[in-house]
Protein backbone atom coordinates (compact mmCIF):
# COMPACT_ATOMS: atom_id res chain seq x y z
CA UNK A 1 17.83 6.78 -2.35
CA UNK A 2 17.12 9.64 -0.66
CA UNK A 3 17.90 9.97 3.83
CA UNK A 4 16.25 11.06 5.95
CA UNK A 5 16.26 13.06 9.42
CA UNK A 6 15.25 11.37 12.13
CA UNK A 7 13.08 14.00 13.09
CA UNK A 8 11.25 13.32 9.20
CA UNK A 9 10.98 9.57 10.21
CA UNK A 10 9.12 10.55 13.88
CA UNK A 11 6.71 12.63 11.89
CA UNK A 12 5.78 9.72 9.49
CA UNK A 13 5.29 7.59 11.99
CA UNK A 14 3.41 10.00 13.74
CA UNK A 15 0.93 10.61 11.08
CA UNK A 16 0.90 6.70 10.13
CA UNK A 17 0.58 6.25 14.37
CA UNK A 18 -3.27 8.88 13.87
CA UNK A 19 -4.31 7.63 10.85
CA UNK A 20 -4.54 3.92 11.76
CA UNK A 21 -5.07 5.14 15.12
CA UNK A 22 -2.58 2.63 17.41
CA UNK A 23 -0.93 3.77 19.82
CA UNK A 24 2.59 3.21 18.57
CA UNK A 25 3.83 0.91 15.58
CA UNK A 26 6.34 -2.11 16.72
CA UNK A 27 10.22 -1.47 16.12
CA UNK A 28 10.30 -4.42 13.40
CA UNK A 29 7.08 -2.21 11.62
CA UNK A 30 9.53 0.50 11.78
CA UNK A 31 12.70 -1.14 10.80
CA UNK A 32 10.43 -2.44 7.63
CA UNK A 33 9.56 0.91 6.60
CA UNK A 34 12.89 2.65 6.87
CA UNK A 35 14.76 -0.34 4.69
CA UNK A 36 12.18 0.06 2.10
CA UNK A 37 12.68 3.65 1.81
CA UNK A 38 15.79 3.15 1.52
CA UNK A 39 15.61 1.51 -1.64
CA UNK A 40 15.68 -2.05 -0.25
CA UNK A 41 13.48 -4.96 -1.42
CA UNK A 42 11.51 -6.08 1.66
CA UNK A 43 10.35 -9.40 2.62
CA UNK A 44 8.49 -9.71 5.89
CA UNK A 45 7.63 -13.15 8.21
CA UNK A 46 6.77 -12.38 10.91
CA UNK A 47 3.84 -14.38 13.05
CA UNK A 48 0.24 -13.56 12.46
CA UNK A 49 -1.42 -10.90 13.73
CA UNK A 50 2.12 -9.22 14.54
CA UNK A 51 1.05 -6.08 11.76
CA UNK A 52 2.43 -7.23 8.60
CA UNK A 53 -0.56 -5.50 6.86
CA UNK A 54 -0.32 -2.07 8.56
CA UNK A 55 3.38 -1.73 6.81
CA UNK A 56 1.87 -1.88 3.68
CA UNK A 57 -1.17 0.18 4.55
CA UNK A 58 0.74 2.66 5.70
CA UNK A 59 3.13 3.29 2.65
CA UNK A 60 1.78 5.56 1.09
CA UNK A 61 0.89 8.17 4.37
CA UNK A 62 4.53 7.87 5.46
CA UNK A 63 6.19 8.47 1.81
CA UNK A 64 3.71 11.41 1.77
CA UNK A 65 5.07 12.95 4.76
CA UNK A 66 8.75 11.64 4.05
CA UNK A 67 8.76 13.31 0.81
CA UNK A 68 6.79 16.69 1.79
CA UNK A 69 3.86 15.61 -1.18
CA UNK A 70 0.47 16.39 0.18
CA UNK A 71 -1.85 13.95 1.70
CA UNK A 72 -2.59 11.20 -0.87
CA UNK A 73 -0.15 11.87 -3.32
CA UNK A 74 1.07 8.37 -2.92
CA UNK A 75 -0.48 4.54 -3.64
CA UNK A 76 0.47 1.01 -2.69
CA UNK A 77 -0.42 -1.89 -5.15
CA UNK A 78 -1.16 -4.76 -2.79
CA UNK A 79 -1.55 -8.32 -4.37
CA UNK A 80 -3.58 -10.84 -2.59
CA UNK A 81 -5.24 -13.84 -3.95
CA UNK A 82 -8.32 -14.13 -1.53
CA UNK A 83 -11.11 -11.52 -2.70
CA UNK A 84 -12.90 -11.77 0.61
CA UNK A 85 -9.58 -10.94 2.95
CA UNK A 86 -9.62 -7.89 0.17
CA UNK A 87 -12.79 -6.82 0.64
CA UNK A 88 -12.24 -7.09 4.60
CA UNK A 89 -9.62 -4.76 4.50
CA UNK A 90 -10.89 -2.00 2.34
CA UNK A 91 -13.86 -1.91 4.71
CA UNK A 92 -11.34 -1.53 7.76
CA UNK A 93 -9.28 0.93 5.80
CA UNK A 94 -12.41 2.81 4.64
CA UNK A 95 -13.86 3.03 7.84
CA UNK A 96 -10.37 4.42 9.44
CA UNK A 97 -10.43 7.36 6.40
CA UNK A 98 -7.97 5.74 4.31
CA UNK A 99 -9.49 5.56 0.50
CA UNK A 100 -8.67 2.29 -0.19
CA UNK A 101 -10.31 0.05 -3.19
CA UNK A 102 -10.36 -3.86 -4.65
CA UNK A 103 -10.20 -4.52 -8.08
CA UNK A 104 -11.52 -7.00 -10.53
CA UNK A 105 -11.94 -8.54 -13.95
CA UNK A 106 -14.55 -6.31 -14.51
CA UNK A 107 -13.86 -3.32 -16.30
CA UNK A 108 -15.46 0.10 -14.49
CA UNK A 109 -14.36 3.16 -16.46
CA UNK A 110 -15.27 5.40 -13.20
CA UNK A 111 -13.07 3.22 -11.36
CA UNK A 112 -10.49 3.00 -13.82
CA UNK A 113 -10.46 6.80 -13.59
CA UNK A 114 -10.29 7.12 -9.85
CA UNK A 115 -7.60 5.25 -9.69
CA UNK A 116 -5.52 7.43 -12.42
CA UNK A 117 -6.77 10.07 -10.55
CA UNK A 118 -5.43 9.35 -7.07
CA UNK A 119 -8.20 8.87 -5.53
CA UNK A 120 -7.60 5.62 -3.66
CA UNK A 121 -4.08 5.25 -1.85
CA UNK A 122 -4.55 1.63 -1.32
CA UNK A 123 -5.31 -0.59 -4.18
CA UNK A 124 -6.05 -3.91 -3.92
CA UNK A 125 -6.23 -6.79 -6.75
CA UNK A 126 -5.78 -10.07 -7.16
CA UNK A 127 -2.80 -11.48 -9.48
CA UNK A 128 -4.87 -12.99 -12.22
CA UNK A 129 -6.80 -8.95 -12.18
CA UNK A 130 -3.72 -7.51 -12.33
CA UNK A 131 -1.91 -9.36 -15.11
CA UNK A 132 -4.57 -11.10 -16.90
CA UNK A 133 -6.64 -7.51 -18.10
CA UNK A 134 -5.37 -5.68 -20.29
CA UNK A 135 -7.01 -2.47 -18.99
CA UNK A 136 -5.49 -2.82 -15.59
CA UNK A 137 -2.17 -3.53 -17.23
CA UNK A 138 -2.74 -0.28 -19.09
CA UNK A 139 -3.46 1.45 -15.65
CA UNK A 140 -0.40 0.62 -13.80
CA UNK A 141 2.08 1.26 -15.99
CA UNK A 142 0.46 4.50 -17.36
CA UNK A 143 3.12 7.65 -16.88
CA UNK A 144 0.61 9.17 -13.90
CA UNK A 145 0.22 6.21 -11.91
CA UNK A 146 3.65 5.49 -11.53
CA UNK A 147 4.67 8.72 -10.59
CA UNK A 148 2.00 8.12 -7.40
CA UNK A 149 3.12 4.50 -7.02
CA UNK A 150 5.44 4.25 -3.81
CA UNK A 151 5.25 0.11 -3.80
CA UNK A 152 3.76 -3.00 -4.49
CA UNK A 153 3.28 -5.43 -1.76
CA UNK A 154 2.27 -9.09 -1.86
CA UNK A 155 -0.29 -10.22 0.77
CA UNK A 156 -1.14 -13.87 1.18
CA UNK A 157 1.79 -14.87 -1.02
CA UNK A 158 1.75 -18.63 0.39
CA UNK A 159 -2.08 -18.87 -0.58
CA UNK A 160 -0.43 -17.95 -4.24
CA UNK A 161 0.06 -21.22 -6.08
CA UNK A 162 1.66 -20.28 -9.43
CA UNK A 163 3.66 -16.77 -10.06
């Protein structure tokens, strides 16, 4: 995995910091961030309301920056089994200028399309959506997708009652 400059790390943060528009993320938010681009497998506990969603909703804007790729070159996968905590968050992310979409069973071909074309950073689905439809399967592990695809992050995973 690739290092980076401290300076490169200020900068992401920076335009993570605008773009979700807080005044500064927590060290632990930052810690997060930096061991998963270092190649590490993250799990995160930490107590609700404490930000655990803004790591994963800001993947994609800091691997932009860390890897000099323009704006929105980059998506997160998130998993989460409640529709309605999905639907919550795309609103918030939408409303904060961050192209974010949820997913279902339901087969769109414009949205199908969007996605492959990049134009949501933050997709959202639920488990049974994402493995359960053969389109969707098609999707993610299509040659374009995963060369945007930065992570996959599992929201919720305790509401999750078989893997």
């Amino acid at each position: 995995m690739a290092e980076f400059r401290d300076e490169t790390w200020q900068c992401a943060f920076e335009a993570a910091r605008k773009q979700f528009e807080v005044e500064s993320l927590l060290p632990e938010q930052e810690n997060v961030l930096k061991a998963f681009f270092e190649g590490n497998h993250v799990f995160v506990n930490l107590p609700t309301g404490y930000g655990k969603s803004l790591i994963f909703q800001c993947l994609p804007i800091v691997a932009d920056v860390l890897n000099n790729r323009p704006r929105g070159s980059s998506i997160v996968v998130v998993i989460s089994p409640l529709r309605s905590l999905m639907d919550d968050q795309v609103s918030y992310l939408c409303n904060l200028g961050v192209p974010a979409v949820a997913i279902s069973d339901e087969m769109d071909p414009e949205m199908v399309q969007q996605i492959l074309n990049g134009n949501y950073i933050v997709v959202f689905g639920s488990p049974e959506c994402l493995l359960s439809t053969e389109t969707w399967r098609g999707v993610f592990s299509s040659k374009e997708f995963n060369e945007m695809l930065v992570g996959v992050a599992i929201d919720e995973a305790h509401c999750i009652t078989q893997w």
